[in-house]
mmCIF file of C-alpha atoms in Angstrom:
data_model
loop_
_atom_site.group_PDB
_atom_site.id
_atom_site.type_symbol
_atom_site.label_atom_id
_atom_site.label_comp_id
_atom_site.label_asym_id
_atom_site.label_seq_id
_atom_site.Cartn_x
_atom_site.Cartn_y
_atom_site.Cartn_z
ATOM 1 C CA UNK A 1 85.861 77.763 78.875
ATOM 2 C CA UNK A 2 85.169 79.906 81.480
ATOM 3 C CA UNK A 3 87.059 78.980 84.540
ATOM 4 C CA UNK A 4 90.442 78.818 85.208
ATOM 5 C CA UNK A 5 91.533 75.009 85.883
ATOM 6 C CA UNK A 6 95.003 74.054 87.187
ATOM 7 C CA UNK A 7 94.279 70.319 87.310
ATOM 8 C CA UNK A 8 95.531 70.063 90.793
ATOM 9 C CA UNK A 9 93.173 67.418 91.492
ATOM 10 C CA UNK A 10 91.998 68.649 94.909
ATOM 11 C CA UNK A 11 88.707 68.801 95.888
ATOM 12 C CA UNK A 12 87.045 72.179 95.850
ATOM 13 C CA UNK A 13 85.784 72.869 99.008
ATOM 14 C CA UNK A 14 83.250 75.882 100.868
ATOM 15 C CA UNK A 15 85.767 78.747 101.611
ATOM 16 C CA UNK A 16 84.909 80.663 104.521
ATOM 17 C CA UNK A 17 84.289 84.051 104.612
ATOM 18 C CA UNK A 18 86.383 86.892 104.889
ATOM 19 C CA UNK A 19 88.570 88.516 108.095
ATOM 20 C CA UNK A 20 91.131 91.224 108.757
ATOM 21 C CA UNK A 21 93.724 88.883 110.001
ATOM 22 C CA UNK A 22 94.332 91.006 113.387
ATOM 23 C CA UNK A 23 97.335 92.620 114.397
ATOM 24 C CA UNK A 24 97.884 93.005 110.558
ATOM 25 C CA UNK A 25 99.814 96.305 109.660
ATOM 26 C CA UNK A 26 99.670 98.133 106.621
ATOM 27 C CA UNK A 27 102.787 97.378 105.272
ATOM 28 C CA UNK A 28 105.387 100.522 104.972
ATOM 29 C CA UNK A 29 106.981 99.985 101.104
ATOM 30 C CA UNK A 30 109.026 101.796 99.016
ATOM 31 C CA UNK A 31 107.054 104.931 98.585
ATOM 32 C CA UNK A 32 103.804 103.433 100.068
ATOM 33 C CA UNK A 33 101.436 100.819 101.876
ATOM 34 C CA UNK A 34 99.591 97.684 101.582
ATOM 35 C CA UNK A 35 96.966 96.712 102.786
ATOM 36 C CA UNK A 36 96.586 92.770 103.427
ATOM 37 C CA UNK A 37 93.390 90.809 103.917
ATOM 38 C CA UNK A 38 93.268 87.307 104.042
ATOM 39 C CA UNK A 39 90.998 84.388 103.186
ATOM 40 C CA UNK A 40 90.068 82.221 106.129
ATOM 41 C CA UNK A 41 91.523 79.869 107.277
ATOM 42 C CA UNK A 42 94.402 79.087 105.056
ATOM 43 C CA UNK A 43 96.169 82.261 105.739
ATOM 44 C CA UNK A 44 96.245 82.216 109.121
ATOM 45 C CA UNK A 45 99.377 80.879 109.835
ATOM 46 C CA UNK A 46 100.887 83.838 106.854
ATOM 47 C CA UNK A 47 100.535 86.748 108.462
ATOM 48 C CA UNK A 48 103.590 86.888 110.413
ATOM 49 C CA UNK A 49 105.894 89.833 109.862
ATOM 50 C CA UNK A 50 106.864 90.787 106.739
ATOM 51 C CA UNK A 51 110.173 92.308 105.777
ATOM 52 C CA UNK A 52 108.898 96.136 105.685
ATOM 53 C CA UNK A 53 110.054 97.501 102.228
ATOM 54 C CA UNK A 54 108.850 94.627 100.007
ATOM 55 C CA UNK A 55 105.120 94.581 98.777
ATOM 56 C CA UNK A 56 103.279 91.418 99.595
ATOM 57 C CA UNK A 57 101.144 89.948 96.948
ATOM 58 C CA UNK A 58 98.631 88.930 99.204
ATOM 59 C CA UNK A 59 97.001 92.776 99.415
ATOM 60 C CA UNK A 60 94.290 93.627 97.770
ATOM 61 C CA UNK A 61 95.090 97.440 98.256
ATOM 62 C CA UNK A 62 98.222 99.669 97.690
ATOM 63 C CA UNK A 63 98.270 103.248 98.688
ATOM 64 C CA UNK A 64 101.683 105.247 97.110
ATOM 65 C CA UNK A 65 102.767 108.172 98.993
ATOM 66 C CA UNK A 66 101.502 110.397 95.591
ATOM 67 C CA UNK A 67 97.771 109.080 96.932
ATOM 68 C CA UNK A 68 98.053 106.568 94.353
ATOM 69 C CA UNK A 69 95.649 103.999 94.843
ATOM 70 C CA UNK A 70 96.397 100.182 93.254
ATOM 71 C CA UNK A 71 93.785 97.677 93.673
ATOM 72 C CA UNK A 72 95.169 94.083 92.972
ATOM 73 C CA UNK A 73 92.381 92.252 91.066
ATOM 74 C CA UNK A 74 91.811 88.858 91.791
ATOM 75 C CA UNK A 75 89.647 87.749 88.601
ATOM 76 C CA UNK A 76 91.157 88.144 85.151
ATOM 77 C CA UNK A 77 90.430 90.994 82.895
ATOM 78 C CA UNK A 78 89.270 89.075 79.892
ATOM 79 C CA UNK A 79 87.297 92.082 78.155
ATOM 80 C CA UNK A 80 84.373 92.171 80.478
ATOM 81 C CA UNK A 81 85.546 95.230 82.454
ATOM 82 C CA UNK A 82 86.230 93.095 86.005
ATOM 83 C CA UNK A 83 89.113 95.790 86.146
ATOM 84 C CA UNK A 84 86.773 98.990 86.643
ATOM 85 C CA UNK A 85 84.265 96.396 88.544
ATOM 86 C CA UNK A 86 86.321 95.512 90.901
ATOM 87 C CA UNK A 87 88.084 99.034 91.545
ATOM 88 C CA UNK A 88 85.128 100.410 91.717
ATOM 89 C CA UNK A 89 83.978 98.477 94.929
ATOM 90 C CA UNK A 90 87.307 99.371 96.666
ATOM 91 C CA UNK A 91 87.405 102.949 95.504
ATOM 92 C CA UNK A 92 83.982 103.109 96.899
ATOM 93 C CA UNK A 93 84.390 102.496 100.470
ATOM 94 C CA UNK A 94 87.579 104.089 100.489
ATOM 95 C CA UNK A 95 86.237 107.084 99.348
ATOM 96 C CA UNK A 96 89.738 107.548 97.208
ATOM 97 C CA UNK A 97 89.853 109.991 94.179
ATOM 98 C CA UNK A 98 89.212 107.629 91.186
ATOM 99 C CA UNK A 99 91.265 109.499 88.681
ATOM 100 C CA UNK A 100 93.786 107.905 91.024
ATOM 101 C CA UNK A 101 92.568 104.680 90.966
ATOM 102 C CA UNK A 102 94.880 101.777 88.922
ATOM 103 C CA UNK A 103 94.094 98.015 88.539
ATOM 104 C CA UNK A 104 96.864 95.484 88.275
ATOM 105 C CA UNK A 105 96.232 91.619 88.602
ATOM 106 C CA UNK A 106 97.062 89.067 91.136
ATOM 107 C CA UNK A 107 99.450 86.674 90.808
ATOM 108 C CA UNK A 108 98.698 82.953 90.587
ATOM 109 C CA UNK A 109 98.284 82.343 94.666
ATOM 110 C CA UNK A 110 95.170 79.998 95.083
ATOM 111 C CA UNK A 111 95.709 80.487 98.779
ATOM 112 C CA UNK A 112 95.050 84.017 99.341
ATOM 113 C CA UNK A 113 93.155 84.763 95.946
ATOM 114 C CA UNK A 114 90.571 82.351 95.788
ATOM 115 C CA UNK A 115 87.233 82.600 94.204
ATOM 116 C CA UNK A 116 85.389 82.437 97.368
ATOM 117 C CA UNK A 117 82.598 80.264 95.466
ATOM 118 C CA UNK A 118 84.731 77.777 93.640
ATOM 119 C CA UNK A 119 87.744 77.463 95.933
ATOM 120 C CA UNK A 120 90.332 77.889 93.509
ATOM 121 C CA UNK A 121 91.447 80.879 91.883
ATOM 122 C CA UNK A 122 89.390 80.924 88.868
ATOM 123 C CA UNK A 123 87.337 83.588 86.740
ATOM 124 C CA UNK A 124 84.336 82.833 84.771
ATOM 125 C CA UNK A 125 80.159 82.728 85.183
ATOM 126 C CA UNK A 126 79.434 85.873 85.515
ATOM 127 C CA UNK A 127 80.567 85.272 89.298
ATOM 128 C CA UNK A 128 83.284 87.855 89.829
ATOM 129 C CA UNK A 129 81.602 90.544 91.451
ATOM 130 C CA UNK A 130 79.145 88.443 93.297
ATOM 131 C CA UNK A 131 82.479 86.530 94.540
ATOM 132 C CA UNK A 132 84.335 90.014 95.163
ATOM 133 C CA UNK A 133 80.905 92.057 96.529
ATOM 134 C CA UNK A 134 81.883 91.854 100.126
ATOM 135 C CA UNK A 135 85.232 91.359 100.245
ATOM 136 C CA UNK A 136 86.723 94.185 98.164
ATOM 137 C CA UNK A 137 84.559 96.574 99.877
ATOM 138 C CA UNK A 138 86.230 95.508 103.176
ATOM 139 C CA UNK A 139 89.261 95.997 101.611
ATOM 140 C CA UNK A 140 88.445 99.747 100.962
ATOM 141 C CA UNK A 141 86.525 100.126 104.120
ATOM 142 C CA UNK A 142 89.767 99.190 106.638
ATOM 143 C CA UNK A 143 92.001 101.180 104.553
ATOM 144 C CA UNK A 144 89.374 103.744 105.285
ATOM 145 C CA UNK A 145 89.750 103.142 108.509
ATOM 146 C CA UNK A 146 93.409 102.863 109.309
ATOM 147 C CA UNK A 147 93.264 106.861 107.245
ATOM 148 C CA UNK A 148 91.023 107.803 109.331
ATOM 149 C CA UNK A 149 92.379 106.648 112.777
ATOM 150 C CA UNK A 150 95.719 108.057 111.505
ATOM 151 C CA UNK A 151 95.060 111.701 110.640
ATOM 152 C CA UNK A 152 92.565 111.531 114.240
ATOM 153 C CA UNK A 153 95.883 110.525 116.290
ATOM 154 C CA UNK A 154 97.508 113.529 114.104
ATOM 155 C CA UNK A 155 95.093 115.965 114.808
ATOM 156 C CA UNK A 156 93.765 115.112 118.438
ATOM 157 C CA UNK A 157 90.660 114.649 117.496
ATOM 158 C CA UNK A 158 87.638 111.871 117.442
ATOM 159 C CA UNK A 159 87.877 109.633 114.876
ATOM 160 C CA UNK A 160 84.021 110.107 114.502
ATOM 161 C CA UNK A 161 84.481 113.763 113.300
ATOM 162 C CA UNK A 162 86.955 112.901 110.563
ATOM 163 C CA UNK A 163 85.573 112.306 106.802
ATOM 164 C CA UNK A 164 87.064 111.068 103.754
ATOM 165 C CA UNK A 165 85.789 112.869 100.565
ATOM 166 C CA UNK A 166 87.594 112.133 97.412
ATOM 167 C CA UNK A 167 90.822 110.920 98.461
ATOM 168 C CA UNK A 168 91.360 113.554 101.215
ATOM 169 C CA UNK A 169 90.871 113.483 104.827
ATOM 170 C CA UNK A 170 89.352 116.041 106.902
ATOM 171 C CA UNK A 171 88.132 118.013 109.863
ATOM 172 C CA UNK A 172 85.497 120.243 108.909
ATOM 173 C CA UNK A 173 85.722 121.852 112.591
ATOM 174 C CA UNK A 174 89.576 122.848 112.776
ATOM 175 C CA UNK A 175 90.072 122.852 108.961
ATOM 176 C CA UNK A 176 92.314 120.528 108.660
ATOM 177 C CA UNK A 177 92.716 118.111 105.742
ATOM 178 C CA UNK A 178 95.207 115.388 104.297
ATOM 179 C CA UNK A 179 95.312 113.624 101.343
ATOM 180 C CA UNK A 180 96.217 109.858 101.277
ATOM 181 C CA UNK A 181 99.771 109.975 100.386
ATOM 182 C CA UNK A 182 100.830 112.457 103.319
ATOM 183 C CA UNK A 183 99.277 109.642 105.520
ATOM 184 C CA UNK A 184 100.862 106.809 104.104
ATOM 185 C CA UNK A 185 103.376 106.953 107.327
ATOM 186 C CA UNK A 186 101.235 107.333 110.286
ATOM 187 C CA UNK A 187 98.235 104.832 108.830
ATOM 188 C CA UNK A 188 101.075 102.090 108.142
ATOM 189 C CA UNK A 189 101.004 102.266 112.462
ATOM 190 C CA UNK A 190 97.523 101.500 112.887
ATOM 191 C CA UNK A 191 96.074 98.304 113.872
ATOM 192 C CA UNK A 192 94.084 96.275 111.437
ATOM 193 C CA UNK A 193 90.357 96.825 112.704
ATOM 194 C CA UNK A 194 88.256 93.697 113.408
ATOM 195 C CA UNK A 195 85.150 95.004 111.908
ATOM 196 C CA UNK A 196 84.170 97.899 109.660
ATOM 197 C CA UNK A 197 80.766 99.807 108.128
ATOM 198 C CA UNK A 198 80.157 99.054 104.841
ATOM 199 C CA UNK A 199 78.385 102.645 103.079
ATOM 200 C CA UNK A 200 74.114 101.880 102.826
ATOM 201 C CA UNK A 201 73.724 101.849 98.959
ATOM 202 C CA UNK A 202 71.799 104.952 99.044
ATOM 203 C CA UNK A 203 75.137 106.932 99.975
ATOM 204 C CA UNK A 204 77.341 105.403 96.721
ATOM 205 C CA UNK A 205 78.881 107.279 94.545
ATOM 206 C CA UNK A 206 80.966 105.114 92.044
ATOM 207 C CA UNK A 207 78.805 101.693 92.828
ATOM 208 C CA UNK A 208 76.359 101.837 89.979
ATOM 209 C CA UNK A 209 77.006 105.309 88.310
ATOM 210 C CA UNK A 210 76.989 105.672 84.822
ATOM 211 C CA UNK A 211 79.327 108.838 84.802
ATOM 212 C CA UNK A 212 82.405 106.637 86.099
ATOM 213 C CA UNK A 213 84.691 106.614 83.639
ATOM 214 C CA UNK A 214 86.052 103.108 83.027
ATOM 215 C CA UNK A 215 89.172 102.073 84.428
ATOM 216 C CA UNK A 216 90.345 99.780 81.575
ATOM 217 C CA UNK A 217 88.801 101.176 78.194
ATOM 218 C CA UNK A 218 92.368 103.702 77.674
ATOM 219 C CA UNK A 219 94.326 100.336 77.537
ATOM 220 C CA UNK A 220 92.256 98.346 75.472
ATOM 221 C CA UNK A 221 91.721 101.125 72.874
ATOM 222 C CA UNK A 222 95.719 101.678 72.298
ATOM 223 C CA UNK A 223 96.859 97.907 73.042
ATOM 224 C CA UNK A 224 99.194 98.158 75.749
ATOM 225 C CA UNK A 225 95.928 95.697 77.985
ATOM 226 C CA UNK A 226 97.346 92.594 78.671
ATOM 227 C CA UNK A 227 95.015 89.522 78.523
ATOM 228 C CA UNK A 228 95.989 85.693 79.368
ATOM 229 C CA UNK A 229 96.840 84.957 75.623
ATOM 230 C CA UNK A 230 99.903 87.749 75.319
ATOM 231 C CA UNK A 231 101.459 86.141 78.376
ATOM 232 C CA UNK A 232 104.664 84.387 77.214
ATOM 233 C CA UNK A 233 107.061 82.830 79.700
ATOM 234 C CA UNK A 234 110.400 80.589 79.188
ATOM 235 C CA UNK A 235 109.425 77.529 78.113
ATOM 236 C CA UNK A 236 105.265 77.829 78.201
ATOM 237 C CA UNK A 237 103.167 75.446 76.464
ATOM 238 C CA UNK A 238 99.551 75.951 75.604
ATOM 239 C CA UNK A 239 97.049 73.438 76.751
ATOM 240 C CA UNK A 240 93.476 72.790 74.584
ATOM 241 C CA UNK A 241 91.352 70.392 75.807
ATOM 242 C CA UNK A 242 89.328 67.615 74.312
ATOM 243 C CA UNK A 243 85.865 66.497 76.506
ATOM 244 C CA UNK A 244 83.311 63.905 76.496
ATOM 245 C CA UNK A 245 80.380 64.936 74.313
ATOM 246 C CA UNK A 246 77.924 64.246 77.356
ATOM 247 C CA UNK A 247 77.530 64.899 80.938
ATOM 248 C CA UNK A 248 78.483 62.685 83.279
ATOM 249 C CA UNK A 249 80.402 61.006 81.352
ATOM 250 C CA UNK A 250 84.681 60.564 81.928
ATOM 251 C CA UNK A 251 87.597 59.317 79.744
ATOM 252 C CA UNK A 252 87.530 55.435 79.598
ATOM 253 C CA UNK A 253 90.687 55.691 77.395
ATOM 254 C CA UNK A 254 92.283 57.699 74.281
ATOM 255 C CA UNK A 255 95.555 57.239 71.491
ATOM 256 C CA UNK A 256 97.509 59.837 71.795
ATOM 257 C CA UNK A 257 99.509 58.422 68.322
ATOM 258 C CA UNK A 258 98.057 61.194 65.735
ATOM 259 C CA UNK A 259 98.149 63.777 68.402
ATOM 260 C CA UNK A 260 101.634 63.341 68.967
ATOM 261 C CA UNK A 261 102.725 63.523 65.458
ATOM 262 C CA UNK A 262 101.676 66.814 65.058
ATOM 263 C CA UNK A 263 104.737 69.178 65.417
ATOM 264 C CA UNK A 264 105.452 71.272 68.407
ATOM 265 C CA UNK A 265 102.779 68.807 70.546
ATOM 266 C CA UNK A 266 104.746 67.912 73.384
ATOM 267 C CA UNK A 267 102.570 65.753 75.846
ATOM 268 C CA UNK A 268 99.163 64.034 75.977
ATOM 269 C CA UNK A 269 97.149 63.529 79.033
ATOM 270 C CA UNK A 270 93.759 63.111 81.205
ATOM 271 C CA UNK A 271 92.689 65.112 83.553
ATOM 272 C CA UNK A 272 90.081 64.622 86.611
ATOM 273 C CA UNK A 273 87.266 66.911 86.314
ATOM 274 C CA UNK A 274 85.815 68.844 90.186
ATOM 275 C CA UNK A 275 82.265 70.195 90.655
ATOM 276 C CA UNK A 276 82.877 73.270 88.350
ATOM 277 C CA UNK A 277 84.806 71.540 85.326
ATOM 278 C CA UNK A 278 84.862 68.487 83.234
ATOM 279 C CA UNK A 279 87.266 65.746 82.799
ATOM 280 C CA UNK A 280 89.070 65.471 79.219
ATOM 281 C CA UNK A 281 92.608 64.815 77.582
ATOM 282 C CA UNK A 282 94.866 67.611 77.038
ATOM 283 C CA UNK A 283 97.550 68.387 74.411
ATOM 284 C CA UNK A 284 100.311 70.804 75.464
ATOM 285 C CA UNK A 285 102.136 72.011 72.510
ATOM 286 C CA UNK A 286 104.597 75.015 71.918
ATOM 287 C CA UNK A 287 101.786 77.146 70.634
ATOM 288 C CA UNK A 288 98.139 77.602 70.211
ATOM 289 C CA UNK A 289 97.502 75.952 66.416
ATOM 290 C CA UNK A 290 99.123 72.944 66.975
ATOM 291 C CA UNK A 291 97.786 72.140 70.308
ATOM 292 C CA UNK A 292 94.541 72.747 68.469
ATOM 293 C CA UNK A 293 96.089 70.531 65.669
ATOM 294 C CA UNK A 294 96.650 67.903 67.867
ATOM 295 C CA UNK A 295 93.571 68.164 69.821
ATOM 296 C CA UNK A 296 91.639 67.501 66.766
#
């Protein structure tokens, strides 16, 4: 299974694309800044003041006052390196330092971390950074941005002469230069920008290298990575599902008797299928080898 299914039920509609949500701050937190983007139009009516020294998980990035930079991945990091992908397209346009770069996933928030494709928050296909492309680069590219317009106001200077080169800030004529975390302050004042540059391909230099060293490969090599399967919460049961053998076909009816024999199966039931998965019967049990028991 590739995609993520909640069996809400609702229809999956065509997202919209992506906007700064204006008047949006970056967010002054304990010992750093968010930066918030937002999925139109359901979070429209969220981006209403936020109480200043908690982190919102509806940010995509996170810049510490060390120049840390956290990008909050959407898509699950299920051994395919979505991690690295997706930091990479942030660290890009924000010209950050990548040995500063860290990845951390999203929490389940369908609203603001949709799969702009599907409509719900899913990973799978091969769609993640198709899905992400655009908008993580956006991410990067206002946070660029709000740097930028901060060390200018600093300095006294046009924004236009400032550049960003490795996670510093500078300008080449007076000499001056910053690096992220000594802006944290002053950028966490700046408006949102309504529209920003995205870099012509030709001037990357983490989009498509092979020297970038991978964001995720430390974690995986000494087990401390965290995957959906070492997730375990009060009370969690695992689902396996059961479908039809054909397409186009749905669940006229099953007997749950056998299935609920099994021990540690706790409940039996049908789900609707949507345009990107297909209807079945699902046995939630206490662990992974009896729902499998019980789904056979």
């Amino acid at each position: 299974m590739g995609f993520i299914d909640r069996f809400t039920g609702n229809t999956i509609g065509n997202p919209a694309g992506i906007v700064n949500v204006s008047r949006r701050r970056f967010l002054e937190g304990t010992g750093g800044l968010a930066l918030g983007l937002y999925l139109n139009p359901l979070a429209a009516g969220t981006a209403a003041a936020a109480t200043p020294k908690i982190f919102e998980p509806n940010a995509f990035v996170q810049i510490g006052t060390d120049s840390s930079v956290t990008v909050i991945a959407k898509h699950l990091e299920m051994g395919q390196g979505v991690f690295t992908g997706l930091a990479t397209l942030v660290a890009e346009e924000l010209d950050a330092d990548w040995n500063s770069v860290r990845v951390i996933g999203a929490p389940a928030d369908n609203a603001r971390y949709k799969h702009l494709f599907f409509g719900i928050q899913a990973t799978g296909g091969s769609t993640a950074m198709a899905n992400s492309w655009e908008q993580m680069r956006r991410a990067g590219a206002t946070g660029r941005a709000m740097l930028v317009a901060a060390a200018a106001g600093q300095w006294k200077v046009a924004p236009e002469t400032v550049t960003v080169s490795n996670g510093v800030v500078m300008h080449a004529k007076s000499g001056r230069k910053a690096r992220f975390g000594q802006l944290v302050s002053a950028a966490s004042k700046q408006p949102v920008p309504e529209n920003v540059t995205l870099k012509d391909p030709k001037d990357f230099k983490l989009i498509g290298k092979l020297n970038v060293p991978r964001r995720d490969s430390l974690a995986k090599t000494d087990g401390t990575a965290v995957f959906t399967q070492d997730i375990q919460l009060p009370g969690m049961l695992v689902a396996v599902s059961a479908h039809p053998p054909r397409f186009g076909t749905t669940v006229k009816s099953f007997d749950a008797t056998k299935a609920e024999a099994v021990p540690g199966v706790k409940a039996v039931i049908a789900f609707a299928g949507t345009p990107y998965s297909f209807p079945g019967v699902a046995v939630l049990a206490t662990n992974t080898w009896a729902a499998r028991q019980g789904r056979d």
